[in-house]
Short mmCIF file of C-alpha atoms in Angstrom, two decimals:
data_model
loop_
_atom_site.label_atom_id
_atom_site.label_comp_id
_atom_site.label_asym_id
_atom_site.label_seq_id
_atom_site.Cartn_x
_atom_site.Cartn_y
_atom_site.Cartn_z
CA UNK Z 1098 167.88 27.45 33.18
CA UNK Z 1099 168.08 23.88 31.81
CA UNK Z 1100 165.44 21.15 31.83
CA UNK Z 1101 167.27 19.56 34.80
CA UNK Z 1102 166.12 21.76 37.59
CA UNK Z 1103 162.77 22.75 38.98
CA UNK Z 1104 163.78 25.56 41.28
CA UNK Z 1105 162.98 28.16 38.65
CA UNK Z 1106 159.86 27.55 36.25
CA UNK Z 1107 159.71 30.88 34.54
CA UNK Z 1108 161.59 28.98 31.56
CA UNK Z 1109 158.52 26.94 31.34
CA UNK Z 1110 155.82 29.70 31.50
CA UNK Z 1111 157.51 31.47 28.81
CA UNK Z 1112 157.01 28.40 26.57
CA UNK Z 1113 154.04 28.96 24.00
CA UNK Z 1114 153.21 25.38 24.30
CA UNK Z 1115 152.81 25.87 27.96
CA UNK Z 1116 150.71 28.85 27.67
CA UNK Z 1117 148.53 27.19 25.09
CA UNK Z 1118 148.11 24.26 27.67
CA UNK Z 1119 147.11 26.68 30.48
CA UNK Z 1120 144.74 28.57 28.60
CA UNK Z 1121 142.89 25.54 27.53
CA UNK Z 1122 142.81 23.79 30.53
CA UNK Z 1123 141.71 27.13 32.29
CA UNK Z 1124 138.73 27.48 29.87
CA UNK Z 1125 137.52 23.80 30.51
CA UNK Z 1126 138.17 23.40 34.17
CA UNK Z 1127 137.76 27.38 35.51
CA UNK Z 1128 135.86 26.80 38.88
CA UNK Z 1129 136.46 23.53 39.47
CA UNK Z 1130 138.44 22.40 42.56
CA UNK Z 1131 141.70 21.95 40.80
CA UNK Z 1132 141.67 25.62 39.76
CA UNK Z 1133 141.12 27.06 43.54
CA UNK Z 1134 143.70 28.68 45.53
CA UNK Z 1135 144.26 28.73 49.25
CA UNK Z 1136 141.23 31.05 49.46
CA UNK Z 1137 139.08 28.58 47.66
CA UNK Z 1138 138.60 30.91 44.66
CA UNK Z 1139 139.49 30.37 41.09
CA UNK Z 1140 142.94 31.69 40.34
CA UNK Z 1141 144.74 31.48 37.12
CA UNK Z 1142 147.99 32.53 38.45
CA UNK Z 1143 147.91 30.00 41.18
CA UNK Z 1144 146.77 27.23 38.63
CA UNK Z 1145 149.65 28.23 36.35
CA UNK Z 1146 152.24 27.87 38.84
CA UNK Z 1147 150.89 24.47 40.19
CA UNK Z 1148 150.78 23.15 36.42
CA UNK Z 1149 154.42 24.58 35.90
CA UNK Z 1150 155.72 22.65 39.03
CA UNK Z 1151 154.13 19.35 37.61
CA UNK Z 1152 156.09 19.87 34.25
CA UNK Z 1153 159.54 20.87 35.69
CA UNK Z 1154 159.36 17.92 37.87
CA UNK Z 1155 158.63 15.81 34.87
CA UNK Z 1156 161.53 17.17 33.29
CA UNK Z 1157 163.72 16.47 36.19
CA UNK Z 1158 162.69 13.04 36.34
CA UNK Z 1159 163.60 12.38 32.62
CA UNK Z 1160 160.42 12.78 30.81
CA UNK Z 1161 161.02 13.72 27.26
CA UNK Z 1162 159.18 16.63 26.13
CA UNK Z 1163 156.27 16.14 28.70
CA UNK Z 1164 154.26 18.81 27.46
CA UNK Z 1165 153.68 16.72 24.28
CA UNK Z 1166 154.09 13.04 25.83
CA UNK Z 1167 151.81 13.61 28.64
CA UNK Z 1168 147.98 13.80 28.30
CA UNK Z 1169 147.54 16.24 30.92
CA UNK Z 1170 143.73 16.55 30.27
CA UNK Z 1171 143.47 12.85 31.11
CA UNK Z 1172 146.31 12.73 33.98
CA UNK Z 1173 144.86 15.51 36.11
CA UNK Z 1174 141.07 15.43 37.31
CA UNK Z 1175 139.52 18.87 37.85
CA UNK Z 1176 137.48 17.38 40.60
CA UNK Z 1177 140.48 17.09 43.03
CA UNK Z 1178 142.51 19.86 44.47
CA UNK Z 1179 145.91 20.46 43.35
CA UNK Z 1180 147.69 18.78 46.46
CA UNK Z 1181 145.59 15.41 45.32
CA UNK Z 1182 146.39 15.75 41.88
CA UNK Z 1183 150.11 16.31 42.88
CA UNK Z 1184 150.02 13.00 44.84
CA UNK Z 1185 148.35 11.12 42.07
CA UNK Z 1186 150.93 12.36 39.66
CA UNK Z 1187 153.82 11.42 41.43
CA UNK Z 1188 152.56 7.84 41.84
CA UNK Z 1189 151.65 7.49 38.45
CA UNK Z 1190 155.13 8.73 36.81
CA UNK Z 1191 157.16 8.07 39.93
CA UNK Z 1192 158.21 11.71 40.04
CA UNK Z 1193 158.78 13.74 43.26
CA UNK Z 1194 157.19 17.11 42.98
CA UNK Z 1195 157.32 18.16 46.54
CA UNK Z 1196 160.78 16.80 47.82
CA UNK Z 1197 162.43 19.81 48.57
CA UNK Z 1198 161.26 23.51 48.99
CA UNK Z 1199 161.30 25.26 45.82
CA UNK Z 1200 161.52 29.16 45.16
CA UNK Z 1201 157.79 28.88 44.03
CA UNK Z 1202 156.78 27.55 47.35
CA UNK Z 1203 158.57 30.22 49.41
CA UNK Z 1204 156.44 33.27 50.82
CA UNK Z 1205 155.52 35.54 48.33
CA UNK Z 1206 157.45 38.97 48.07
CA UNK Z 1207 155.24 42.30 47.92
CA UNK Z 1208 155.13 42.24 44.26
CA UNK Z 1209 154.01 38.54 43.89
CA UNK Z 1210 151.31 39.33 46.44
CA UNK Z 1211 150.41 42.23 44.38
CA UNK Z 1212 149.99 40.38 41.29
CA UNK Z 1213 148.18 37.51 42.98
CA UNK Z 1214 145.59 40.03 44.38
CA UNK Z 1215 145.07 41.73 40.88
CA UNK Z 1216 144.52 38.41 39.31
CA UNK Z 1217 141.95 37.55 41.96
CA UNK Z 1218 140.32 40.76 41.55
CA UNK Z 1219 139.91 39.99 37.84
CA UNK Z 1220 138.91 36.63 38.28
CA UNK Z 1221 136.11 37.81 40.88
CA UNK Z 1222 134.83 40.61 38.48
CA UNK Z 1223 134.40 37.75 35.76
CA UNK Z 1224 132.37 35.71 38.04
CA UNK Z 1225 130.28 38.74 39.35
CA UNK Z 1226 129.45 39.53 35.27
CA UNK Z 1227 128.37 35.99 34.76
CA UNK Z 1228 126.04 36.12 37.45
CA UNK Z 1229 124.76 39.39 36.33
CA UNK Z 1230 123.89 37.84 33.24
CA UNK Z 1231 121.93 35.11 34.88
CA UNK Z 1232 120.14 37.30 37.25
CA UNK Z 1233 119.22 39.89 34.30
CA UNK Z 1234 117.89 37.29 31.73
CA UNK Z 1235 117.11 34.51 33.92
CA UNK Z 1236 119.11 31.81 31.92
CA UNK Z 1237 122.54 30.61 31.76
CA UNK Z 1238 125.07 31.09 28.68
CA UNK Z 1239 123.77 27.97 26.91
CA UNK Z 1240 120.13 29.28 26.86
CA UNK Z 1241 118.64 27.09 29.50
CA UNK Z 1242 116.07 28.92 31.58
CA UNK Z 1243 116.92 29.14 35.32
CA UNK Z 1244 114.29 28.51 38.11
CA UNK Z 1245 113.35 31.14 40.53
CA UNK Z 1246 115.52 29.29 43.24
CA UNK Z 1247 118.52 29.49 40.85
CA UNK Z 1248 118.13 33.13 40.28
CA UNK Z 1249 117.89 33.87 43.89
CA UNK Z 1250 121.07 31.38 44.68
CA UNK Z 1251 122.81 33.69 41.99
CA UNK Z 1252 121.76 36.81 43.47
CA UNK Z 1253 123.41 35.60 47.03
CA UNK Z 1254 126.42 34.44 45.49
CA UNK Z 1255 126.87 37.74 43.87
CA UNK Z 1256 126.38 39.56 46.98
CA UNK Z 1257 129.26 37.10 48.74
CA UNK Z 1258 131.41 37.73 45.66
CA UNK Z 1259 131.00 41.75 46.03
CA UNK Z 1260 131.86 41.50 49.72
CA UNK Z 1261 135.15 39.53 48.91
CA UNK Z 1262 135.86 41.93 45.86
CA UNK Z 1263 135.81 44.82 48.33
CA UNK Z 1264 137.90 42.93 50.78
CA UNK Z 1265 140.44 42.17 48.10
CA UNK Z 1266 140.70 45.79 46.92
CA UNK Z 1267 141.27 46.88 50.46
CA UNK Z 1268 143.99 44.67 50.70
CA UNK Z 1269 145.35 45.83 47.53
CA UNK Z 1270 145.14 49.50 48.35
CA UNK Z 1271 146.82 48.67 52.06
CA UNK Z 1272 149.78 46.72 50.02
CA UNK Z 1273 150.09 50.06 47.90
CA UNK Z 1274 150.15 52.46 50.75
CA UNK Z 1275 152.79 50.28 52.33
CA UNK Z 1276 155.25 50.76 49.18
CA UNK Z 1277 158.14 53.22 50.15
CA UNK Z 1278 158.22 56.23 48.00
CA UNK Z 1279 160.84 56.32 45.31
CA UNK Z 1280 163.63 58.44 46.50
CA UNK Z 1281 163.92 61.65 45.03
CA UNK Z 1282 166.98 62.37 42.43
CA UNK Z 1283 169.94 63.68 44.02
CA UNK Z 1284 170.63 67.20 42.68
CA UNK Z 1285 174.23 69.27 42.59
CA UNK Z 1286 174.58 72.83 41.89
CA UNK Z 1287 175.61 73.83 38.45
CA UNK Z 1288 179.44 73.99 38.05
CA UNK Z 1289 179.92 72.08 41.34
CA UNK Z 1290 182.86 69.48 41.01
CA UNK Z 1291 181.86 65.71 40.87
CA UNK Z 1292 182.52 63.95 44.06
CA UNK Z 1293 185.78 61.87 44.39
CA UNK Z 1294 185.57 58.17 44.15
CA UNK Z 1295 187.24 56.82 47.11
CA UNK Z 1296 189.29 53.46 47.19
CA UNK Z 1297 187.86 50.62 48.74
CA UNK Z 1298 189.48 49.95 52.17
CA UNK Z 1299 189.66 46.72 54.06
CA UNK Z 1300 186.70 45.72 56.39
CA UNK Z 1301 188.46 46.04 59.57
CA UNK Z 1302 189.26 49.97 58.40
CA UNK Z 1303 185.88 50.80 57.45
CA UNK Z 1304 183.89 52.85 59.77
CA UNK Z 1305 181.01 51.45 61.41
CA UNK Z 1306 177.73 51.49 59.17
CA UNK Z 1307 175.46 54.19 59.98
CA UNK Z 1308 172.06 53.56 61.51
CA UNK Z 1309 169.18 53.01 59.24
CA UNK Z 1310 166.75 55.73 58.56
CA UNK Z 1311 163.33 55.47 60.02
CA UNK Z 1312 160.64 53.96 57.41
CA UNK Z 1313 158.97 56.57 55.17
CA UNK Z 1314 155.56 57.51 55.83
CA UNK Z 1315 152.92 55.49 53.95
CA UNK Z 1316 151.78 56.96 50.76
CA UNK Z 1317 148.33 58.39 50.59
CA UNK Z 1318 145.78 56.30 48.58
CA UNK Z 1319 145.82 56.90 44.78
CA UNK Z 1320 143.03 58.71 43.54
CA UNK Z 1321 140.93 57.61 40.60
CA UNK Z 1322 142.07 58.75 37.19
CA UNK Z 1323 140.47 62.21 36.42
CA UNK Z 1324 138.76 62.45 32.99
CA UNK Z 1325 140.24 64.37 30.27
CA UNK Z 1326 139.87 68.36 30.71
CA UNK Z 1327 137.68 68.55 27.44
CA UNK Z 1328 135.17 65.72 28.88
CA UNK Z 1329 135.30 66.99 32.20
CA UNK Z 1330 134.27 70.66 30.96
CA UNK Z 1331 131.27 69.08 28.92
CA UNK Z 1332 129.80 67.28 31.89
CA UNK Z 1333 130.19 70.28 34.02
CA UNK Z 1334 128.34 72.16 31.58
CA UNK Z 1335 125.35 69.53 31.32
CA UNK Z 1336 125.11 69.58 35.02
CA UNK Z 1337 125.00 73.28 35.27
CA UNK Z 1338 122.33 73.18 32.78
CA UNK Z 1339 120.13 70.72 34.65
CA UNK Z 1340 120.81 72.68 37.76
CA UNK Z 1341 119.73 75.78 36.71
CA UNK Z 1342 116.44 74.48 35.08
CA UNK Z 1343 115.54 72.86 38.05
CA UNK Z 1344 115.95 76.07 40.17
CA UNK Z 1345 114.37 78.05 37.44
CA UNK Z 1346 111.18 75.83 37.47
CA UNK Z 1347 110.97 76.12 40.91
CA UNK Z 1348 111.04 80.32 40.70
CA UNK Z 1349 114.55 80.82 41.86
CA UNK Z 1350 117.27 82.53 40.06
CA UNK Z 1351 119.87 79.91 39.26
CA UNK Z 1352 122.79 82.73 39.00
CA UNK Z 1353 122.54 83.43 42.85
CA UNK Z 1354 123.46 79.80 43.59
CA UNK Z 1355 126.39 79.50 41.17
CA UNK Z 1356 128.95 79.45 44.05
CA UNK Z 1357 127.14 76.82 45.80
CA UNK Z 1358 127.20 74.68 42.19
CA UNK Z 1359 130.71 75.19 41.94
CA UNK Z 1360 131.42 73.99 45.52
CA UNK Z 1361 129.11 70.73 44.98
CA UNK Z 1362 130.64 70.19 41.63
CA UNK Z 1363 134.49 70.65 42.83
CA UNK Z 1364 133.89 68.29 45.72
CA UNK Z 1365 132.86 65.34 43.31
CA UNK Z 1366 135.18 66.44 40.40
CA UNK Z 1367 136.98 63.23 38.89
CA UNK Z 1368 134.41 61.05 39.92
CA UNK Z 1369 132.02 59.03 37.67
CA UNK Z 1370 129.37 60.84 36.00
CA UNK Z 1371 126.39 59.45 37.62
CA UNK Z 1372 127.91 60.36 41.24
CA UNK Z 1373 128.03 63.94 39.98
CA UNK Z 1374 124.69 63.82 38.50
CA UNK Z 1375 123.21 62.74 41.89
CA UNK Z 1376 125.24 65.08 44.05
CA UNK Z 1377 124.30 68.11 41.75
CA UNK Z 1378 120.44 67.27 41.66
CA UNK Z 1379 120.32 66.28 45.38
CA UNK Z 1380 121.59 69.72 46.27
CA UNK Z 1381 119.49 71.39 44.03
CA UNK Z 1382 116.50 69.44 45.62
CA UNK Z 1383 117.85 70.79 49.09
CA UNK Z 1384 118.01 74.57 47.73
CA UNK Z 1385 114.27 74.35 46.48
CA UNK Z 1386 113.01 73.10 49.64
CA UNK Z 1387 114.60 75.70 51.73
CA UNK Z 1388 113.62 78.54 49.28
CA UNK Z 1389 110.81 77.81 47.40
CA UNK Z 1390 108.15 80.74 47.24
CA UNK Z 1391 104.93 80.00 49.04
CA UNK Z 1392 102.95 80.55 45.80
CA UNK Z 1393 104.31 79.65 42.55
CA UNK Z 1394 102.68 78.26 39.37
CA UNK Z 1395 105.44 77.12 36.70
CA UNK Z 1396 105.06 78.41 33.19
CA UNK Z 1397 104.02 75.52 30.65
CA UNK Z 1398 107.43 76.48 28.49
CA UNK Z 1399 109.75 75.91 31.76
CA UNK Z 1400 108.03 72.73 32.40
CA UNK Z 1401 108.18 71.24 28.82
CA UNK Z 1402 111.94 72.57 29.16
CA UNK Z 1403 112.70 70.67 32.41
CA UNK Z 1404 110.98 67.44 31.33
CA UNK Z 1405 112.84 67.38 27.90
CA UNK Z 1406 116.17 68.19 29.70
CA UNK Z 1407 115.53 65.28 32.33
CA UNK Z 1408 114.34 62.76 29.55
CA UNK Z 1409 117.40 63.44 27.53
CA UNK Z 1410 119.58 62.89 30.68
CA UNK Z 1411 117.94 59.76 31.66
CA UNK Z 1412 118.22 58.13 28.23
CA UNK Z 1413 122.00 59.15 28.24
CA UNK Z 1414 122.31 57.32 31.63
CA UNK Z 1415 120.35 54.36 30.37
CA UNK Z 1416 122.55 54.16 27.41
CA UNK Z 1417 125.81 54.40 29.76
CA UNK Z 1418 124.62 51.73 32.25
CA UNK Z 1419 122.90 49.07 30.00
CA UNK Z 1420 125.38 46.35 28.79
CA UNK Z 1421 125.37 45.53 25.06
CA UNK Z 1422 122.68 43.09 24.20
CA UNK Z 1423 124.05 39.64 24.75
CA UNK Z 1424 123.94 36.83 22.04
CA UNK Z 1425 120.78 35.14 21.44
CA UNK Z 1426 120.24 31.46 22.76
CA UNK Z 1427 120.11 30.48 19.25
CA UNK Z 1428 123.59 31.58 18.48
CA UNK Z 1429 125.06 29.84 21.70
CA UNK Z 1430 123.17 26.91 20.20
CA UNK Z 1431 124.84 27.13 17.02
CA UNK Z 1432 128.32 27.73 18.42
CA UNK Z 1433 128.13 24.73 20.63
CA UNK Z 1434 126.93 22.47 17.98
CA UNK Z 1435 129.84 23.49 15.70
CA UNK Z 1436 131.89 22.84 18.44
CA UNK Z 1437 130.58 19.19 18.80
CA UNK Z 1438 130.81 18.78 14.93
CA UNK Z 1439 134.63 19.37 15.47
CA UNK Z 1440 134.98 16.13 17.83
CA UNK Z 1441 133.37 13.43 15.92
CA UNK Z 1442 132.43 10.65 18.32
CA UNK Z 1443 133.25 7.66 16.01
CA UNK Z 1444 136.87 9.29 15.66
CA UNK Z 1445 137.43 10.33 19.51
CA UNK Z 1446 137.97 6.69 20.93
CA UNK Z 1447 141.37 5.55 22.08
CA UNK Z 1448 142.57 2.40 23.53
CA UNK Z 1449 143.90 2.58 27.03
CA UNK Z 1450 146.00 0.14 29.33
CA UNK Z 1451 143.91 -1.24 32.31
CA UNK Z 1452 146.67 0.35 34.48
CA UNK Z 1453 146.00 3.86 33.11
CA UNK Z 1454 142.39 3.56 34.89
CA UNK Z 1455 143.58 1.73 37.81
CA UNK Z 1456 142.01 -1.57 36.82
CA UNK Z 1457 143.76 -5.05 36.28
CA UNK Z 1458 143.35 -7.74 33.66
CA UNK Z 1459 141.91 -9.72 36.14
CA UNK Z 1460 139.03 -7.42 36.60
CA UNK Z 1461 138.54 -7.09 33.02
CA UNK Z 1462 138.06 -10.64 31.93
CA UNK Z 1463 141.79 -11.02 30.98
CA UNK Z 1464 141.81 -8.18 28.69
CA UNK Z 1465 144.85 -5.77 29.43
CA UNK Z 1466 142.99 -2.45 27.78
CA UNK Z 1467 139.77 -0.64 27.43
CA UNK Z 1468 138.01 1.37 24.83
CA UNK Z 1469 137.26 5.18 26.10
CA UNK Z 1470 136.68 8.58 25.05
CA UNK Z 1471 140.07 10.49 24.08
CA UNK Z 1472 140.94 13.90 25.84
CA UNK Z 1473 138.88 16.05 23.65
CA UNK Z 1474 135.79 13.94 24.12
CA UNK Z 1475 136.18 13.87 27.66
CA UNK Z 1476 136.60 17.62 27.88
CA UNK Z 1477 133.09 17.72 26.22
CA UNK Z 1478 131.64 15.61 28.48
CA UNK Z 1479 132.85 17.53 31.50
CA UNK Z 1480 132.16 20.78 29.98
CA UNK Z 1481 128.24 19.80 29.57
CA UNK Z 1482 128.19 18.63 33.38
CA UNK Z 1483 128.21 14.98 32.81
CA UNK Z 1484 127.91 13.40 36.07
CA UNK Z 1485 131.43 11.93 37.43
CA UNK Z 1486 129.85 8.49 38.23
CA UNK Z 1487 128.60 8.23 34.42
CA UNK Z 1488 132.38 9.15 33.24
CA UNK Z 1489 133.70 6.52 35.23
CA UNK Z 1490 131.50 4.07 33.52
CA UNK Z 1491 133.10 5.13 30.26
CA UNK Z 1492 136.52 4.31 31.73
CA UNK Z 1493 135.82 0.91 33.13
CA UNK Z 1494 135.42 -2.54 31.02
CA UNK Z 1495 132.36 -4.15 30.27
CA UNK Z 1496 133.17 -6.88 32.47
CA UNK Z 1497 132.74 -4.64 35.59
CA UNK Z 1498 129.36 -2.94 34.36
CA UNK Z 1499 127.44 -5.77 36.42
CA UNK Z 1500 128.32 -3.76 39.42
CA UNK Z 1501 126.80 -0.55 38.01
CA UNK Z 1502 123.68 0.91 39.72
CA UNK Z 1503 121.62 0.11 36.15
CA UNK Z 1504 122.72 -3.43 36.05
CA UNK Z 1505 123.92 -5.41 33.04
CA UNK Z 1506 123.49 -2.86 30.54
CA UNK Z 1507 125.43 -1.21 27.73
CA UNK Z 1508 126.74 2.60 27.79
CA UNK Z 1509 123.85 3.51 25.21
CA UNK Z 1510 121.15 2.56 27.90
CA UNK Z 1511 123.13 4.68 30.34
CA UNK Z 1512 122.84 7.74 28.09
CA UNK Z 1513 119.38 6.91 27.31
CA UNK Z 1514 118.34 7.27 30.79
CA UNK Z 1515 120.32 10.64 31.16
CA UNK Z 1516 118.53 12.05 27.98
CA UNK Z 1517 115.01 10.89 29.53
CA UNK Z 1518 115.77 12.58 32.85
CA UNK Z 1519 117.00 15.77 30.82
CA UNK Z 1520 120.27 15.78 32.72
CA UNK Z 1521 122.11 17.10 29.54
CA UNK Z 1522 120.77 19.13 26.46
CA UNK Z 1523 119.15 16.93 23.79
CA UNK Z 1524 121.51 17.99 21.14
CA UNK Z 1525 124.40 16.82 23.38
CA UNK Z 1526 122.58 13.70 24.42
CA UNK Z 1527 122.55 12.79 20.47
CA UNK Z 1528 126.46 13.44 20.50
CA UNK Z 1529 127.13 11.36 23.62
CA UNK Z 1530 124.70 8.50 22.30
CA UNK Z 1531 126.90 8.23 19.26
CA UNK Z 1532 129.99 8.10 21.45
CA UNK Z 1533 128.51 5.38 23.89
CA UNK Z 1534 127.47 3.32 20.52
CA UNK Z 1535 130.80 3.37 19.11
CA UNK Z 1536 132.53 1.99 22.47
CA UNK Z 1537 129.69 -0.49 22.80
CA UNK Z 1538 130.13 -1.87 19.08
CA UNK Z 1539 133.80 -2.23 19.64
CA UNK Z 1540 133.31 -4.34 22.69
CA UNK Z 1541 130.68 -6.32 20.88
CA UNK Z 1542 133.25 -7.12 18.00
CA UNK Z 1543 135.71 -8.51 20.41
CA UNK Z 1544 132.80 -10.68 22.11
CA UNK Z 1545 133.26 -8.65 25.51
CA UNK Z 1546 129.65 -8.00 25.87
CA UNK Z 1547 128.47 -11.42 26.87
CA UNK Z 1548 125.65 -11.21 29.38
CA UNK Z 1549 125.36 -7.34 28.75
CA UNK Z 1550 121.90 -6.27 27.47
CA UNK Z 1551 122.25 -4.04 24.65
CA UNK Z 1552 119.70 -1.02 24.42
CA UNK Z 1553 118.55 -1.83 21.12
CA UNK Z 1554 117.27 -5.29 22.45
CA UNK Z 1555 115.09 -3.57 25.35
CA UNK Z 1556 113.64 -1.35 23.16
CA UNK Z 1557 112.34 -4.17 20.79
CA UNK Z 1558 109.90 -5.18 23.86
CA UNK Z 1559 109.59 -1.68 25.56
CA UNK Z 1560 109.27 1.91 24.47
CA UNK Z 1561 108.55 3.71 27.44
CA UNK Z 1562 110.75 5.72 29.97
CA UNK Z 1563 113.50 4.23 31.74
CA UNK Z 1564 114.26 5.03 35.14
CA UNK Z 1565 117.87 6.06 36.54
CA UNK Z 1566 118.25 2.47 38.46
CA UNK Z 1567 117.72 0.65 35.35
CA UNK Z 1568 114.07 -0.62 35.70
CA UNK Z 1569 111.54 -0.16 33.33
CA UNK Z 1570 108.31 1.78 34.63
#
């Protein structure tokens, strides 16, 4: 399809540039409001469709190569919903995105619904893994220690996500059961002549269409994939050994209960090994309770043998259930510092027209531009959780800083307050301070900081901590 239409966005989604844009924005904004679907859950498929509609609308409006000419990281606001971002996009570029009902907005077919459910399941599983990491180690991926309240909150979130995951899986199973089974291939007897092809007749001569056949019965739920036969046999042998040792230690002959073992094992065949182990050992305990001799003293050899077998089994289970050791906090720190080094603050400043940040020259003392962080620097600020109010100050002019909470002070002062309040990690505060100083210096060279107090002047007379309201304590 040409770029002049937006009814089908598949040609956009197949573009390598578009895929790279989606991956980059998803990694930076995952979990923020712009990535949520109708169920208020992060959904990469829904985010991809939303972004593809905007790109298609830009093509339709005549924007030349919007994937390159539009700064999407700055145009879109991850703190707003997709509908709110669409409205802002339409106003800024004079583009109509939702003017008519497009194919991507029609009710999804069963295949699209199944794909959406699978994507939601993968996204929910990923969030559960992140929460498991926080609960297990008591820290986030940046190595910051979590408070007991934060750990408890992570546990509650995990329980909610697990319930949602179970609901999604049930819905997917129901959707799969509703799929009609594939029709069996028609067979003909060997040597039978092929049916003659009939010539088409006019519609008025055709016989009435036959009544539709009743809908097929729903297909049974798909059982979990069974392990290979060789692995299944190894697991069966190990479980029989444990079953027999437990009965022997209790003074019973395991060969008399081999049929019961086979019955229990067949009932859980194909299930995960941990479920098989629990089922078999639970049945062994029941047999021992019912048939234990009144007086029995196990020999030391049998006792040691049972203890050794159980120890080996527990070690094997621990290896299977224990996740690989996560990277150490210092490794995360090194990776983050390397990423910040790739975005030099002094080189990450751009000149923006005041219209791009919804200001006017009158508000900015007659100037028609501001100095602000570029898209890469803005991504780092949002990635490290800088408050949106702070970010907004970086995208206003110094003539408006009189209205800020910290009074007539420069950007360096704002970052210094954040640093002392430990709102961001110290190493990131140093990077952000360099960015703020570079912007302040540009304004000072242009004579636009008249009446604005620089941080260096405050520090000449005061060395103590600063409050978030700009007052010295």
